PDB file of C-alpha atoms and ligand atoms in Angstrom:
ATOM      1  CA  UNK A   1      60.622   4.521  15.065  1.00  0.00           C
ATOM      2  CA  UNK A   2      57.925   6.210  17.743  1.00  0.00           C
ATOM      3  CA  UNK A   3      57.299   8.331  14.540  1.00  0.00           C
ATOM      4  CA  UNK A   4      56.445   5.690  12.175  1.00  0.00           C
ATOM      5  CA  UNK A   5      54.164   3.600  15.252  1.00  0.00           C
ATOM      6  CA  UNK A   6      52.285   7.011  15.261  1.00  0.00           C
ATOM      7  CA  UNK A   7      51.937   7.508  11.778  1.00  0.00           C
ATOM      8  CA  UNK A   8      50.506   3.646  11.497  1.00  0.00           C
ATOM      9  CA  UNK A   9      48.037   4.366  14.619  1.00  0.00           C
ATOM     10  CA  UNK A  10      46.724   7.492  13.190  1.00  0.00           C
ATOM     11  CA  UNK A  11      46.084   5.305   9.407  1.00  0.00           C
ATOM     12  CA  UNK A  12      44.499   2.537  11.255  1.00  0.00           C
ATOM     13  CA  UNK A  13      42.162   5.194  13.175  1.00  0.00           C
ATOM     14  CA  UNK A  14      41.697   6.765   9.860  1.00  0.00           C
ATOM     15  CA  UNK A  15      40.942   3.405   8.043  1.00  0.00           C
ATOM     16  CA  UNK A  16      38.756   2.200  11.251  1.00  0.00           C
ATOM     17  CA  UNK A  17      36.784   5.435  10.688  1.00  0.00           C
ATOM     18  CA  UNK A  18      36.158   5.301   7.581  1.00  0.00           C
ATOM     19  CA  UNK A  19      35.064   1.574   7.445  1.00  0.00           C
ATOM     20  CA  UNK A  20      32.369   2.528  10.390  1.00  0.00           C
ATOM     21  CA  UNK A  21      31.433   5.116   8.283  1.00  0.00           C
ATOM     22  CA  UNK A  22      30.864   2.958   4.973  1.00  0.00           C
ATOM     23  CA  UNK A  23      29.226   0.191   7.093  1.00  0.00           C
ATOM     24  CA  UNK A  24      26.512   2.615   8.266  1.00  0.00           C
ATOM     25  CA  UNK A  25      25.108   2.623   4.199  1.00  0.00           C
ATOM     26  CA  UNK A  26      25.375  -1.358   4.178  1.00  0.00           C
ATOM     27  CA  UNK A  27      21.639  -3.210   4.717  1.00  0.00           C
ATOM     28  CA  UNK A  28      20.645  -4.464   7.410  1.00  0.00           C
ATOM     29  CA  UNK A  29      22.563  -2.099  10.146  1.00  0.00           C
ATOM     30  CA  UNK A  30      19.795  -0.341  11.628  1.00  0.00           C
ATOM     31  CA  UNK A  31      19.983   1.658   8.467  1.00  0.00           C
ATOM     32  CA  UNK A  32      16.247  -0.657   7.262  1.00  0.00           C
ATOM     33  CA  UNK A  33      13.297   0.811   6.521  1.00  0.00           C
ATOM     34  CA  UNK A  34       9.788  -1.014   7.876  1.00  0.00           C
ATOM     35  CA  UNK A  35       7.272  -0.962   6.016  1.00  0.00           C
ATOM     36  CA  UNK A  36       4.087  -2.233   7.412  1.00  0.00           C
ATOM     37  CA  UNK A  37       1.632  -3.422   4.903  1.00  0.00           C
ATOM     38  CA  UNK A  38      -1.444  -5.862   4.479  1.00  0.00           C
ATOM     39  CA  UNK A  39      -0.783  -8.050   1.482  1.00  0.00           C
ATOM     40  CA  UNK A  40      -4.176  -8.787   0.565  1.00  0.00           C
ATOM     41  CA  UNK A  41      -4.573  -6.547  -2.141  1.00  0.00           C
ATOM     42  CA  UNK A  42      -3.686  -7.111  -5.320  1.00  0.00           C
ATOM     43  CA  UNK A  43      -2.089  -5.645  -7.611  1.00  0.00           C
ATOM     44  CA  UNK A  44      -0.237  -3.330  -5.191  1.00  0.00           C
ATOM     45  CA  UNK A  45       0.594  -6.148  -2.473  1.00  0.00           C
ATOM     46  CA  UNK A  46      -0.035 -10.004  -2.519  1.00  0.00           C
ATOM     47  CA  UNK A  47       2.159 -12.807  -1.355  1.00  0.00           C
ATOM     48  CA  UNK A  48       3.956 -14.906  -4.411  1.00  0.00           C
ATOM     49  CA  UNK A  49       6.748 -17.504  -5.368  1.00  0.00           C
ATOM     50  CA  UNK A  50       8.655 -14.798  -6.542  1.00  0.00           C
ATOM     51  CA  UNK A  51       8.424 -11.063  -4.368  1.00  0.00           C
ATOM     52  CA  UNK A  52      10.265  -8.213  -5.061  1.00  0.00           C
ATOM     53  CA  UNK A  53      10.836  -8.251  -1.417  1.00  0.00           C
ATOM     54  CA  UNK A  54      10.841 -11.885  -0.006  1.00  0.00           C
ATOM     55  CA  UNK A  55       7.353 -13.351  -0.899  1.00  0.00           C
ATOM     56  CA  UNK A  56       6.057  -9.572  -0.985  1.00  0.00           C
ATOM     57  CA  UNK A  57       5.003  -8.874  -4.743  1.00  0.00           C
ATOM     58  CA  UNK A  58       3.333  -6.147  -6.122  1.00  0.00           C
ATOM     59  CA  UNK A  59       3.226  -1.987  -7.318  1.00  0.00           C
ATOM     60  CA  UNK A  60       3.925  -0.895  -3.743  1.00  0.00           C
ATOM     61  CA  UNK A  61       6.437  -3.731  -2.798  1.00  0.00           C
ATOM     62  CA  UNK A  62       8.271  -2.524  -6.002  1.00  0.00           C
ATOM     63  CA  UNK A  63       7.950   1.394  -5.040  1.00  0.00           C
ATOM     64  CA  UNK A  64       8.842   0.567  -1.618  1.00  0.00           C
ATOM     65  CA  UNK A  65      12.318  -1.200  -2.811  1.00  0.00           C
ATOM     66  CA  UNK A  66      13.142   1.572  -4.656  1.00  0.00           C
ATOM     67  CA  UNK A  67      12.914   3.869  -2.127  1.00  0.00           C
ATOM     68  CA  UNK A  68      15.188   1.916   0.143  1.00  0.00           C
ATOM     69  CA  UNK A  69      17.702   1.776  -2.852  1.00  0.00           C
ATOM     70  CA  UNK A  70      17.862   4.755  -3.614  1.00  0.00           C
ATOM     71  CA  UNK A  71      19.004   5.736  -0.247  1.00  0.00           C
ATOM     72  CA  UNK A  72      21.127   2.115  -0.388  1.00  0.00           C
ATOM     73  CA  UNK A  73      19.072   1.161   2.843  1.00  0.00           C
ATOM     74  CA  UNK A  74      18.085  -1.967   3.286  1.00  0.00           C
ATOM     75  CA  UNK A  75      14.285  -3.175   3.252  1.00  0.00           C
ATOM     76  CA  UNK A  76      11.942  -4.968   5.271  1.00  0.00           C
ATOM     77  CA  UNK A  77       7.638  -5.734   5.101  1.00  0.00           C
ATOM     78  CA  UNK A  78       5.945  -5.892   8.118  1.00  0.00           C
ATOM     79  CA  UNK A  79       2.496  -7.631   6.944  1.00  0.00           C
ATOM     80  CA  UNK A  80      -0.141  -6.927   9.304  1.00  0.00           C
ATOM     81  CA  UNK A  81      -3.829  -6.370   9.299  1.00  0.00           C
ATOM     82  CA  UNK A  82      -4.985  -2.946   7.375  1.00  0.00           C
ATOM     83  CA  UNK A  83      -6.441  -1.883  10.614  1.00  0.00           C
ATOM     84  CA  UNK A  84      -3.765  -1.919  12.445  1.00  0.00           C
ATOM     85  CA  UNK A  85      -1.430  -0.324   9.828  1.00  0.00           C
ATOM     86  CA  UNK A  86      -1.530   2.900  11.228  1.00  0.00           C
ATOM     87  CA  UNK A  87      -1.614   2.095  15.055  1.00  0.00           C
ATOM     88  CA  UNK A  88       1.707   0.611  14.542  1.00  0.00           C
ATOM     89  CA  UNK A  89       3.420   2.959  12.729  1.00  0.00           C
ATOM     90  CA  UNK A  90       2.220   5.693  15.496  1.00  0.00           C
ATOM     91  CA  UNK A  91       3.449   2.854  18.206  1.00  0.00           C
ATOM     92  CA  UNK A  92       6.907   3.063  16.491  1.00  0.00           C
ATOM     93  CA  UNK A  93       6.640  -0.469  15.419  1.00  0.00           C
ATOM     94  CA  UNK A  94       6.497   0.282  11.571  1.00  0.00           C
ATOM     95  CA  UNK A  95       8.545   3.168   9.896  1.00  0.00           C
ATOM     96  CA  UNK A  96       6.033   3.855   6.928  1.00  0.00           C
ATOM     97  CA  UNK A  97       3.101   2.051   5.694  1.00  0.00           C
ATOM     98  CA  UNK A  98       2.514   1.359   2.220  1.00  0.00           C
ATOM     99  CA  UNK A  99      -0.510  -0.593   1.502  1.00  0.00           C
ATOM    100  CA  UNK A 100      -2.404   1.357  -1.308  1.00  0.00           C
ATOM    101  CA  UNK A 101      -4.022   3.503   1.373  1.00  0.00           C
ATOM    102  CA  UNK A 102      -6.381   6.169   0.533  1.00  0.00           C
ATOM    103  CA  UNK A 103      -5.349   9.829   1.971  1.00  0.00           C
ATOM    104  CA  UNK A 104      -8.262  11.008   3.786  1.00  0.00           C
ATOM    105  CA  UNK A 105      -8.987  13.459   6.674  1.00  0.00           C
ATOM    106  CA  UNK A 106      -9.296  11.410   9.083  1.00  0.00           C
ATOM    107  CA  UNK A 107      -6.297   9.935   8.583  1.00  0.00           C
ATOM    108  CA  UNK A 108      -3.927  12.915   7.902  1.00  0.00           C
ATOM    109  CA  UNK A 109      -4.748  13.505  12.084  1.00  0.00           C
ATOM    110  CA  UNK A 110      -2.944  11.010  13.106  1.00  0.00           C
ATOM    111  CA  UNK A 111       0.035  10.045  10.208  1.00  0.00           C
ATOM    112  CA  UNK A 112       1.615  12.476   7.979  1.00  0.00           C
ATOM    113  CA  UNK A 113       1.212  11.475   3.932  1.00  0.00           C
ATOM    114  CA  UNK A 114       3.590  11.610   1.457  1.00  0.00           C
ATOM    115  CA  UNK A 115       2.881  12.736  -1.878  1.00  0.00           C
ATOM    116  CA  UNK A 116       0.615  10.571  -4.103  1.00  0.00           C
ATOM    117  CA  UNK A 117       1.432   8.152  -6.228  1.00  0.00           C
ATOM    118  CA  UNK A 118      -1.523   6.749  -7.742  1.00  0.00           C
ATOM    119  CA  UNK A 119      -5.423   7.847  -8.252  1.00  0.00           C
ATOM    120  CA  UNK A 120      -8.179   4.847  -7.943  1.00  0.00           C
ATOM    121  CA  UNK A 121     -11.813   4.908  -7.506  1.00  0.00           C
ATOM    122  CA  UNK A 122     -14.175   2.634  -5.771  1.00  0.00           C
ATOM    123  CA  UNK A 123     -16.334   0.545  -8.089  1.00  0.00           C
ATOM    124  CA  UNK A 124     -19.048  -1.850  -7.297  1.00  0.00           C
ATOM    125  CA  UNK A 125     -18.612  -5.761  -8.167  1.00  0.00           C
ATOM    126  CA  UNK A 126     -21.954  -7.683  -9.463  1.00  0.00           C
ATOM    127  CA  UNK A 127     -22.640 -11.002 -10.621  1.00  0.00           C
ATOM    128  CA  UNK A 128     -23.183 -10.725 -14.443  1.00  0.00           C
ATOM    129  CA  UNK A 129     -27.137  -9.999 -15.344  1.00  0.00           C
ATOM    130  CA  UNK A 130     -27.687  -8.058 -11.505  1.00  0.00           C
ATOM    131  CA  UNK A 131     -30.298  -4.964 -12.047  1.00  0.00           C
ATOM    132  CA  UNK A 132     -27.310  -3.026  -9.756  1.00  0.00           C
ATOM    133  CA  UNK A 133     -26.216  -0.141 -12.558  1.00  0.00           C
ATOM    134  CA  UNK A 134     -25.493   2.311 -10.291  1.00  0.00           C
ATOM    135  CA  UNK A 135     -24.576   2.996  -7.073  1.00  0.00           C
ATOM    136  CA  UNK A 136     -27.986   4.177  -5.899  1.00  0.00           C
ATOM    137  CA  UNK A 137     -28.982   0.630  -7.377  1.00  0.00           C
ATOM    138  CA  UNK A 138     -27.264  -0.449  -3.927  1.00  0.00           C
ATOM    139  CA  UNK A 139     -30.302   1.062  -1.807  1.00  0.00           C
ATOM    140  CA  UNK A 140     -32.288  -2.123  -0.461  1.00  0.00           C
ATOM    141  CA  UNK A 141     -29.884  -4.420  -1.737  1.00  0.00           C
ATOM    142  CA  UNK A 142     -26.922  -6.267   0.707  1.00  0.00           C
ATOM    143  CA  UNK A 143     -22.919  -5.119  -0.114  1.00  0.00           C
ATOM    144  CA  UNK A 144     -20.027  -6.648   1.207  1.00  0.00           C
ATOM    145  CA  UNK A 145     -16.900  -4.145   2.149  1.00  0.00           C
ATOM    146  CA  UNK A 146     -13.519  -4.710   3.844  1.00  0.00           C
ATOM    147  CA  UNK A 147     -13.429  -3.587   7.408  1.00  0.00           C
ATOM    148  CA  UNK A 148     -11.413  -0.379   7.311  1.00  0.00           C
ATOM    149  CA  UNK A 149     -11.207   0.171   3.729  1.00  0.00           C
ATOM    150  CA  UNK A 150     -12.702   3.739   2.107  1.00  0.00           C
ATOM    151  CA  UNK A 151     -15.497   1.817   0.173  1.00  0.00           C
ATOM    152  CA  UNK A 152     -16.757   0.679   3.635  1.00  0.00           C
ATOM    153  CA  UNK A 153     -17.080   4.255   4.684  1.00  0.00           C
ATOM    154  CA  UNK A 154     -18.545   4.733   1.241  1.00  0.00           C
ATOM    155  CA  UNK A 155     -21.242   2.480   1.461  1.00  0.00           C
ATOM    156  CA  UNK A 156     -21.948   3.421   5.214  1.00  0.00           C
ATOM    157  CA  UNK A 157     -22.079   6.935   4.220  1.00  0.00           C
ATOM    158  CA  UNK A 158     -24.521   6.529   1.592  1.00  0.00           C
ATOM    159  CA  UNK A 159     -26.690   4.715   4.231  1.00  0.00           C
ATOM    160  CA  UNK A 160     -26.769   1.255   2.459  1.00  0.00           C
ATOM    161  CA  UNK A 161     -26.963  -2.298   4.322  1.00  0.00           C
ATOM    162  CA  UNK A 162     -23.514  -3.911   4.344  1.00  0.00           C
ATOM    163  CA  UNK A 163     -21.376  -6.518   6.114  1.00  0.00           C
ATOM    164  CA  UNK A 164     -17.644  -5.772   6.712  1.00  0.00           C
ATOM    165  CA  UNK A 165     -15.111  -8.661   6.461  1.00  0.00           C
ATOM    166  CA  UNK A 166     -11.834  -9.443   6.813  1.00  0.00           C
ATOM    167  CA  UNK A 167     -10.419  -9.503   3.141  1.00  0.00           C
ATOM    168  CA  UNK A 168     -11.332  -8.498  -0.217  1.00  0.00           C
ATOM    169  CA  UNK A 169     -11.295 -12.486  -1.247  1.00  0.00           C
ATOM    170  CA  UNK A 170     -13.504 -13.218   1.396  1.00  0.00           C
ATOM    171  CA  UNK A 171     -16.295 -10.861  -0.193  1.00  0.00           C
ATOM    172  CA  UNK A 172     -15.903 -11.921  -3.532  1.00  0.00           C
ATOM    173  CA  UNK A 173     -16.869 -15.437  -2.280  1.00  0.00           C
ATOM    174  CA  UNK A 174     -19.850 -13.604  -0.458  1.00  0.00           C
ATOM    175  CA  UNK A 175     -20.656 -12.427  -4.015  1.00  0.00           C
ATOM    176  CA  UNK A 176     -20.266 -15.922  -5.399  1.00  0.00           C
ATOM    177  CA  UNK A 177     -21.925 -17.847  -3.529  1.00  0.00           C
ATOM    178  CA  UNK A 178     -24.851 -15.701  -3.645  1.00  0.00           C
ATOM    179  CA  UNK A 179     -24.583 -14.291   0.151  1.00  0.00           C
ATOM    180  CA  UNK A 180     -25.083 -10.579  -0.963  1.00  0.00           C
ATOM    181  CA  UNK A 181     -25.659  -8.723  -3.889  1.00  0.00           C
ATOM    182  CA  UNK A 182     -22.449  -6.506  -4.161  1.00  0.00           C
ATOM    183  CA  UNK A 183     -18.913  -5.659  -3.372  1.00  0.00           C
ATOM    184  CA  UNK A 184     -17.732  -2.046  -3.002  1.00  0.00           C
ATOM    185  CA  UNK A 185     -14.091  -1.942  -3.974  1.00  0.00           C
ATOM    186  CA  UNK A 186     -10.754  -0.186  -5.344  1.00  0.00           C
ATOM    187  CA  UNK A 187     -10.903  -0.163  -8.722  1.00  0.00           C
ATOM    188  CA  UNK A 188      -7.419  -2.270  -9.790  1.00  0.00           C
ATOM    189  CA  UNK A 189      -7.897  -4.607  -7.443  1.00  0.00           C
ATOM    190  CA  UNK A 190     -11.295  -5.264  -7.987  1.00  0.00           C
ATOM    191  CA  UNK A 191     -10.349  -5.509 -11.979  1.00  0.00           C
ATOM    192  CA  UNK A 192      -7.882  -8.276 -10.550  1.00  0.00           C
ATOM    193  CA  UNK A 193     -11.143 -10.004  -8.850  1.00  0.00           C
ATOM    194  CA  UNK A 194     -13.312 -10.342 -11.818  1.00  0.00           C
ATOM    195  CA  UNK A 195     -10.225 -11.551 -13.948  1.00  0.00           C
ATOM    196  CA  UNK A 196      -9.860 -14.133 -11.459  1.00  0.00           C
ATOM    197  CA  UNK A 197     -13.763 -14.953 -11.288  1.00  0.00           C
ATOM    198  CA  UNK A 198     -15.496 -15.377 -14.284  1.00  0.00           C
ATOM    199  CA  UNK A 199     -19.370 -14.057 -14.042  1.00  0.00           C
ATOM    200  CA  UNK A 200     -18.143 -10.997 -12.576  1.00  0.00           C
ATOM    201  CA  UNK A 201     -18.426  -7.526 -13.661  1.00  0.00           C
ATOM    202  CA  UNK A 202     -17.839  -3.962 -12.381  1.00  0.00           C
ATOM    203  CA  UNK A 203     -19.864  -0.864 -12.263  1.00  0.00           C
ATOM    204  CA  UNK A 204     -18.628   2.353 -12.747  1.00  0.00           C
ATOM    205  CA  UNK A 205     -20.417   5.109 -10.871  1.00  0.00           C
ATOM    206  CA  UNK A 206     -17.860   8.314 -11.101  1.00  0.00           C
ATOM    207  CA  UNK A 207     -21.128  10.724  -9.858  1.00  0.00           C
ATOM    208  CA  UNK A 208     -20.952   9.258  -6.450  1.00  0.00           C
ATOM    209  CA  UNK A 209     -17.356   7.497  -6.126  1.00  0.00           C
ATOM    210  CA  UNK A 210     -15.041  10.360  -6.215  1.00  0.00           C
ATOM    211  CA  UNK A 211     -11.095   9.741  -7.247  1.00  0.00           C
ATOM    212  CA  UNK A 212      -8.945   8.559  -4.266  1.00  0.00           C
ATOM    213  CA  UNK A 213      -5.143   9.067  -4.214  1.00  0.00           C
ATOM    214  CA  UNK A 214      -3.002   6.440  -2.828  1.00  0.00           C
ATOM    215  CA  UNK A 215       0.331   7.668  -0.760  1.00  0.00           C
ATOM    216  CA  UNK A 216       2.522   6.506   2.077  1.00  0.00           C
ATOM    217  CA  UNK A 217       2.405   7.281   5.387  1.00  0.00           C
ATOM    218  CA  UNK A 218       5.306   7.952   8.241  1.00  0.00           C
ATOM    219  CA  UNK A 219       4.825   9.193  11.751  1.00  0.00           C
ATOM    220  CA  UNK A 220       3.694  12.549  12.363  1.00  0.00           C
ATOM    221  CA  UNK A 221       6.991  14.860  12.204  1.00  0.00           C
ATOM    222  CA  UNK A 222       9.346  12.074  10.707  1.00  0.00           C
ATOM    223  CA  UNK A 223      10.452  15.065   8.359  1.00  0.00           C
ATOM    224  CA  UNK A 224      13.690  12.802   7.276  1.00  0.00           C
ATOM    225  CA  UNK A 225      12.033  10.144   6.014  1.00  0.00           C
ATOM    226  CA  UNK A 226       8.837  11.713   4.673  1.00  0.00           C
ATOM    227  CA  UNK A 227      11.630  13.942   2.247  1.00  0.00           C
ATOM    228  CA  UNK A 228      13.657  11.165   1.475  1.00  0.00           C
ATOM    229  CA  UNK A 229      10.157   8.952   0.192  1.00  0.00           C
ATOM    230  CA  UNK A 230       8.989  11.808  -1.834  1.00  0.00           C
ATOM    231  CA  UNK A 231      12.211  12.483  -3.383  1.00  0.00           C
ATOM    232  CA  UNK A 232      12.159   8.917  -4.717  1.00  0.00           C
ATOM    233  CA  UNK A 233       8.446   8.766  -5.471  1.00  0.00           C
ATOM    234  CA  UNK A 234       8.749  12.137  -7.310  1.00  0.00           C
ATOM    235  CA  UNK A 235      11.705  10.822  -9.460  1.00  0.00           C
ATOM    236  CA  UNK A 236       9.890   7.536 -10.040  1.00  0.00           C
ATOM    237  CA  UNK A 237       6.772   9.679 -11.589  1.00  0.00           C
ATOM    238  CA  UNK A 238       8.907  11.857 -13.583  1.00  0.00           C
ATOM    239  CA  UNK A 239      10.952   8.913 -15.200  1.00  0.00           C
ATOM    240  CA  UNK A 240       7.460   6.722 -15.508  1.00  0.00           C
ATOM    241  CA  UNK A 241       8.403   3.973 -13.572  1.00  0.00           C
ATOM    242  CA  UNK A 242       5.324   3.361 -11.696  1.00  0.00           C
ATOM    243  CA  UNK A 243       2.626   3.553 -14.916  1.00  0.00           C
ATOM    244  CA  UNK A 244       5.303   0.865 -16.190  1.00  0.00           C
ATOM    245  CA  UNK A 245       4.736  -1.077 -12.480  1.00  0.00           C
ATOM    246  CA  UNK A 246       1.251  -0.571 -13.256  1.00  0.00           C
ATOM    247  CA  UNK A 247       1.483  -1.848 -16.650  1.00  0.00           C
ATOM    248  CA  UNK A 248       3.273  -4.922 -15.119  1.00  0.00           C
ATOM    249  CA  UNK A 249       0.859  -5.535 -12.439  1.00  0.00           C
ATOM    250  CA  UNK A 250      -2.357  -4.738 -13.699  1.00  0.00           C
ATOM    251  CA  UNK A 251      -1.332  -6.823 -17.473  1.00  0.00           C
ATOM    252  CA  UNK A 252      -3.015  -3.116 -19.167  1.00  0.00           C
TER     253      UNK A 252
HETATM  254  N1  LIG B 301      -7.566   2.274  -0.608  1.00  0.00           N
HETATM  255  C1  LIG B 301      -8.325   1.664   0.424  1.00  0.00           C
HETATM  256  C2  LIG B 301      -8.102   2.373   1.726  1.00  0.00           C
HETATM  257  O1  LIG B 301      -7.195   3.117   1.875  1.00  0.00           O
HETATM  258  C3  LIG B 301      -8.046   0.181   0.586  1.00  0.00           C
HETATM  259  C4  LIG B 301      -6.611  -0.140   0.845  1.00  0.00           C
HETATM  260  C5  LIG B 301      -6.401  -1.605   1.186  1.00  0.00           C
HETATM  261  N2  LIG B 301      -5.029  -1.926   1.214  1.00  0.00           N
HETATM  262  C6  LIG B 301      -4.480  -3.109   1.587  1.00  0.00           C
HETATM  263  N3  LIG B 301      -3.195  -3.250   1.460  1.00  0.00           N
HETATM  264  N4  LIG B 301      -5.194  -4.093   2.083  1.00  0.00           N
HETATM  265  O2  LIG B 301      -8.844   2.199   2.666  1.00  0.00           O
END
C-alpha cells in the first residue's frame, strides 16, 4: 500500500513537471515577444480591419509573427512613435523593434541589428509636371521629411531647406496642398503614396540615394533573441517568403 501511494506521488510529480514544462511553450506566459513598432508606414506596418497581428497589417507584422511561431511564442505590437522606438527597447520596455528601420551607424551604437531583410532607397515625391528631376533639383526648393526617418538626414545632409513632421501622410498632404515642393521618402512606401494620390510621381536619383537595408533591432547583448530572429529571417529568405510578403503588400 505505502508502495503504491509512493509510486502515485512520484507520477503526479512527474506529470506536474512535465505540464509546467509544456506550459512554458504556450502564448502568452511570459514566453511573448514585444515588438515595438510605428504603424504608419505602409506596406511594412499600417493599422487595418484585418492584421496579421490584431489590427497590425503589413511585411513586418507578417515577419514578426513568424518569428514568434517558429519559436511557438506568443506575439505582441507595441505601436509607438518611430522616435521613440529605440529608447524603449534600450529602457527594456520593447523586446525588438521592427518598423522597416534603416541600419545605420549611428544606430548600431546603441541597438544591436539583426540581419537584413529587405533593401529600399529613398526617392523624392513631386506633383506631376514639377521641374524637380533630380535630387540636386531639391537645392532652393522646400521638402517635407518625417522626423527621424533616414531621408530626413538625407535631405539635411545635402544641405536642402526642409520641414520635419510627424507622419509620412501628413507630408503628402504638404505636397498636395501645395505647402512644399517635395517629399523625401522610402521607396515602397512612397510607391504606396502616389497609388493612393493621383498627380503624384516619384523620382529616382540612385547617384545620391544610396541602397538602405531594413533589419530588426534587440538590445545590445540580447544574444538569445538576436539568434533566434535571424534563424527565422534567414529561413524565411531562403524559402522566399518575404519577396512573396512583398508581392502581397506592395500588389508587384
Ligand atoms: N527606413 C526609414 C528609417 O529607418 C524609415 C522607417 C520608418 N518606419 C516606420 N515604421 N514608421 O529611418
Amino acid at each position: 500500500m505505502k508502495k503504491l501511494t509512493k509510486l502515485i506521488a512520484v507520477i503526479a510529480a512527474a506529470a506536474f513537471t512535465l505540464t509546467a514544462f509544456v506550459s512554458c511553450g504556450k502564448k502568452g506566459n511570459g514566453n511573448t515577444i514585444k515588438f515595438g513598432t510605428n504603424a504608419e508606414f505602409p506596406p511594412f506596418e499600417f493599422i487595418s480591419a484585418n492584421g496579421v497581428i490584431e489590427q497590425f497589417d503589413g511585411i513586418d507584422m507578417a515577419i514578426a509573427k513568424q518569428i514568434a511561431d517558429d519559436y511557438k511564442m506568443g506575439v505582441k505590437i507595441e505601436n509607438i512613435e518611430f522616435d521613440s522606438l529605440l529608447i524603449a527597447l534600450q529602457n527594456g520596455q520593447l523586446d525588438a523593434v521592427i518598423a522597416g528601420m534603416t541600419v545605420t551607424e549611428e544606430r548600431k551604437l546603441s541597438v544591436d541589428f539583426s540581419i537584413p531583410y529587405y533593401t529600399a532607397t529613398q526617392v523624392i515625391i513631386v506633383k506631376e509636371g514639377s521641374p524637380i528631376k533630380s535630387a540636386a533639383d531639391l537645392d532652393g526648393k522646400l521638402t517635407s521629411v518625417v522626423q527621424g526617418y533616414t531621408g530626413e538626414t538625407c535631405v539635411s545632409e545635402l544641405g536642402y531647406k526642409y520641414e520635419s513632421f510627424k507622419k509620412g501622410t501628413e507630408c503628402i498632404m504638404e505636397l498636395v496642398n501645395g505647402k512644399c515642393d517635395a517629399v523625401v521618402i522610402d521607396s515602397a512606401t512612397a510607391q504606396k503614396y502616389i497609388s493612393d494620390n493621383p498627380g503624384l510621381v516619384i523620382i529616382e536619383d540612385n547617384n545620391v540615394f544610396a541602397h538602405e537595408e531594413y533589419a530588426i533591432a534587440v538590445k545590445k547583448g540580447n544574444t538569445v533573441l538576436l539568434n533566434k530572429i535571424n534563424a527565422s529571417i534567414t529561413k524565411m529568405l531562403s524559402e522566399g517568403k518575404i519577396a512573396e510578403l512583398g508581392d502581397k503588400y506592395c500588389g508587384n
